Amino acid sequence: MRATKAVNRDSNRSNSVSAKDEELVFLPAYQLAQLIRDRQVSCQDVIKAHLAQIARHKQKLNAIVTLDEEGAQKQAKAANEALAKGNSWGALHGVPITIKDCLETKGLRTTSSYQPLADYIPEQDATAVARLRGAGAIVLGKTN
């Protein structure tokens, strides 16, 4: 894997975290996209590493307001299948992202930190989100 040395940013990290996972979560999007395109890493492994990172820091940071673990895993599987058939979804094919909670995400709760919207699930994506998805990015969830 052509990646920079991983930085241990959490001295209390779990022993179950592999060096590969640690590297994947700190790579810039362009490097991660290249590794995926070159099939040096699967989309599912990338999503798994990012979901594990979220789980490790969820309590301390409280940054994720809505997590779409199941949806992200399904998208990662579909992304791998597309690559296997020679299809690319775009420059961000399989790259995980989170979306600021003030932007609408189709089928994923969007609260904008406003209590009356606590259960609001948009029927369409905001333009920026649609463009990211159109470029192949996989939405993990929503952030504060």
Coordinates of C-alpha atoms in Angstrom, one line a residue:
M1 CA 0.0 0.0 0.0
R2 CA 1.5 3.3 -1.0
A3 CA 0.6 5.4 2.0
T4 CA 2.3 7.6 4.5
K5 CA 3.2 6.2 7.9
A6 CA 0.2 6.1 10.1
V7 CA 0.2 8.4 13.1
N8 CA -1.0 7.0 16.4
R9 CA -3.4 9.8 17.3
D10 CA -5.0 7.9 20.3
S11 CA -2.6 6.3 22.8
N12 CA -5.5 4.3 24.2
R13 CA -6.4 2.7 20.8
S14 CA -7.7 -0.9 20.8
N15 CA -5.3 -3.7 20.1
S16 CA -7.8 -4.9 17.5
V17 CA -7.0 -1.9 15.2
S18 CA -4.7 -3.0 12.4
A19 CA -1.9 -0.8 11.1
K20 CA -3.7 -1.0 7.7
D21 CA -6.9 0.3 9.2
E22 CA -5.0 3.1 11.0
E23 CA -3.4 4.1 7.7
L24 CA -6.7 4.1 5.8
V25 CA -8.5 6.5 8.0
F26 CA -5.8 9.1 7.8
L27 CA -5.1 9.0 4.0
P28 CA -6.2 12.0 1.9
A29 CA -9.2 11.3 -0.3
Y30 CA -7.2 11.4 -3.6
Q31 CA -4.8 8.6 -2.2
L32 CA -7.7 6.5 -0.9
A33 CA -9.5 6.8 -4.3
Q34 CA -6.3 5.8 -6.1
L35 CA -5.8 2.7 -3.9
I36 CA -9.5 1.7 -4.5
R37 CA -9.2 2.3 -8.3
D38 CA -6.0 0.2 -8.3
R39 CA -7.8 -2.5 -6.3
Q40 CA -5.1 -2.4 -3.6
V41 CA -7.8 -2.1 -1.0
S42 CA -11.5 -2.9 -1.2
C43 CA -14.3 -0.4 -0.6
Q44 CA -15.6 -2.7 2.1
D45 CA -12.3 -2.6 3.9
V46 CA -12.1 1.2 3.7
I47 CA -15.7 1.5 5.1
K48 CA -15.0 -1.0 7.8
A49 CA -11.9 0.9 8.9
H50 CA -13.7 4.2 9.0
L51 CA -16.7 2.8 10.9
A52 CA -14.3 1.3 13.4
Q53 CA -12.6 4.7 13.8
I54 CA -16.0 6.3 14.4
A55 CA -16.9 3.6 17.0
R56 CA -13.6 4.2 18.8
H57 CA -14.1 7.9 19.2
K58 CA -17.9 8.2 19.2
Q59 CA -18.3 8.7 22.9
K60 CA -15.4 11.2 23.3
L61 CA -16.1 13.3 20.3
N62 CA -19.9 13.0 19.8
A63 CA -19.4 14.3 16.3
I64 CA -21.7 11.9 14.4
V65 CA -25.4 12.8 14.8
T66 CA -26.7 10.1 12.4
L67 CA -24.7 7.1 11.3
D68 CA -25.7 5.0 8.3
E69 CA -23.6 1.9 8.9
E70 CA -25.8 -0.5 7.0
G71 CA -26.3 1.8 4.0
A72 CA -22.5 2.5 3.8
Q73 CA -21.7 -1.2 3.9
K74 CA -24.3 -1.9 1.1
Q75 CA -22.8 0.9 -1.0
A76 CA -19.3 -0.4 -0.4
K77 CA -20.3 -3.8 -1.6
A78 CA -22.0 -2.3 -4.7
A79 CA -18.9 -0.2 -5.3
N80 CA -16.6 -3.3 -5.2
E81 CA -19.0 -5.1 -7.6
A82 CA -18.9 -2.1 -10.0
L83 CA -15.1 -2.1 -10.0
A84 CA -15.1 -5.8 -10.6
K85 CA -17.2 -5.2 -13.8
G86 CA -14.9 -2.4 -14.9
N87 CA -17.3 0.4 -14.0
S88 CA -16.3 3.5 -12.1
W89 CA -18.7 5.8 -10.3
G90 CA -16.3 8.7 -10.6
A91 CA -13.2 10.3 -9.0
L92 CA -14.4 9.5 -5.4
H93 CA -15.5 5.9 -6.2
G94 CA -15.8 4.2 -2.8
V95 CA -14.3 7.1 -0.7
P96 CA -16.2 7.5 2.6
I97 CA -17.4 10.9 3.6
T98 CA -19.6 12.5 6.3
I99 CA -22.0 15.3 5.5
K100 CA -22.7 18.4 7.7
D101 CA -26.1 17.9 9.3
C102 CA -27.4 21.2 7.8
L103 CA -27.3 19.6 4.3
E104 CA -30.2 17.5 3.1
T105 CA -29.4 13.8 2.5
K106 CA -32.0 11.7 0.7
G107 CA -33.3 9.0 3.1
L108 CA -31.0 10.0 5.9
R109 CA -32.1 12.1 8.9
T110 CA -31.3 15.8 8.6
T111 CA -31.9 17.8 11.8
S112 CA -29.8 21.0 11.3
S113 CA -29.6 20.9 15.2
Y114 CA -33.2 22.0 15.3
Q115 CA -35.5 20.0 17.6
P116 CA -38.6 20.3 15.4
L117 CA -36.6 18.5 12.6
A118 CA -35.5 15.7 14.9
D119 CA -37.2 13.1 12.7
Y120 CA -37.0 14.9 9.3
I121 CA -35.8 12.6 6.5
P122 CA -35.4 14.4 3.2
E123 CA -36.7 13.0 -0.1
Q124 CA -33.7 14.5 -2.1
D125 CA -30.1 15.4 -1.6
A126 CA -28.8 18.9 -1.4
T127 CA -26.9 19.8 -4.6
A128 CA -23.5 19.4 -2.9
V129 CA -24.4 16.0 -1.6
A130 CA -25.8 14.9 -5.0
R131 CA -22.5 15.9 -6.6
L132 CA -20.4 14.0 -4.1
R133 CA -22.5 10.9 -4.5
G134 CA -22.4 11.4 -8.3
A135 CA -18.6 11.3 -8.0
G136 CA -18.8 8.0 -6.2
A137 CA -18.5 9.0 -2.6
I138 CA -20.1 6.9 0.1
V139 CA -22.0 8.7 2.8
L140 CA -21.2 7.3 6.3
G141 CA -23.4 9.7 8.2
K142 CA -24.1 13.2 9.3
T143 CA -21.9 15.4 11.5
N144 CA -22.4 18.3 13.9

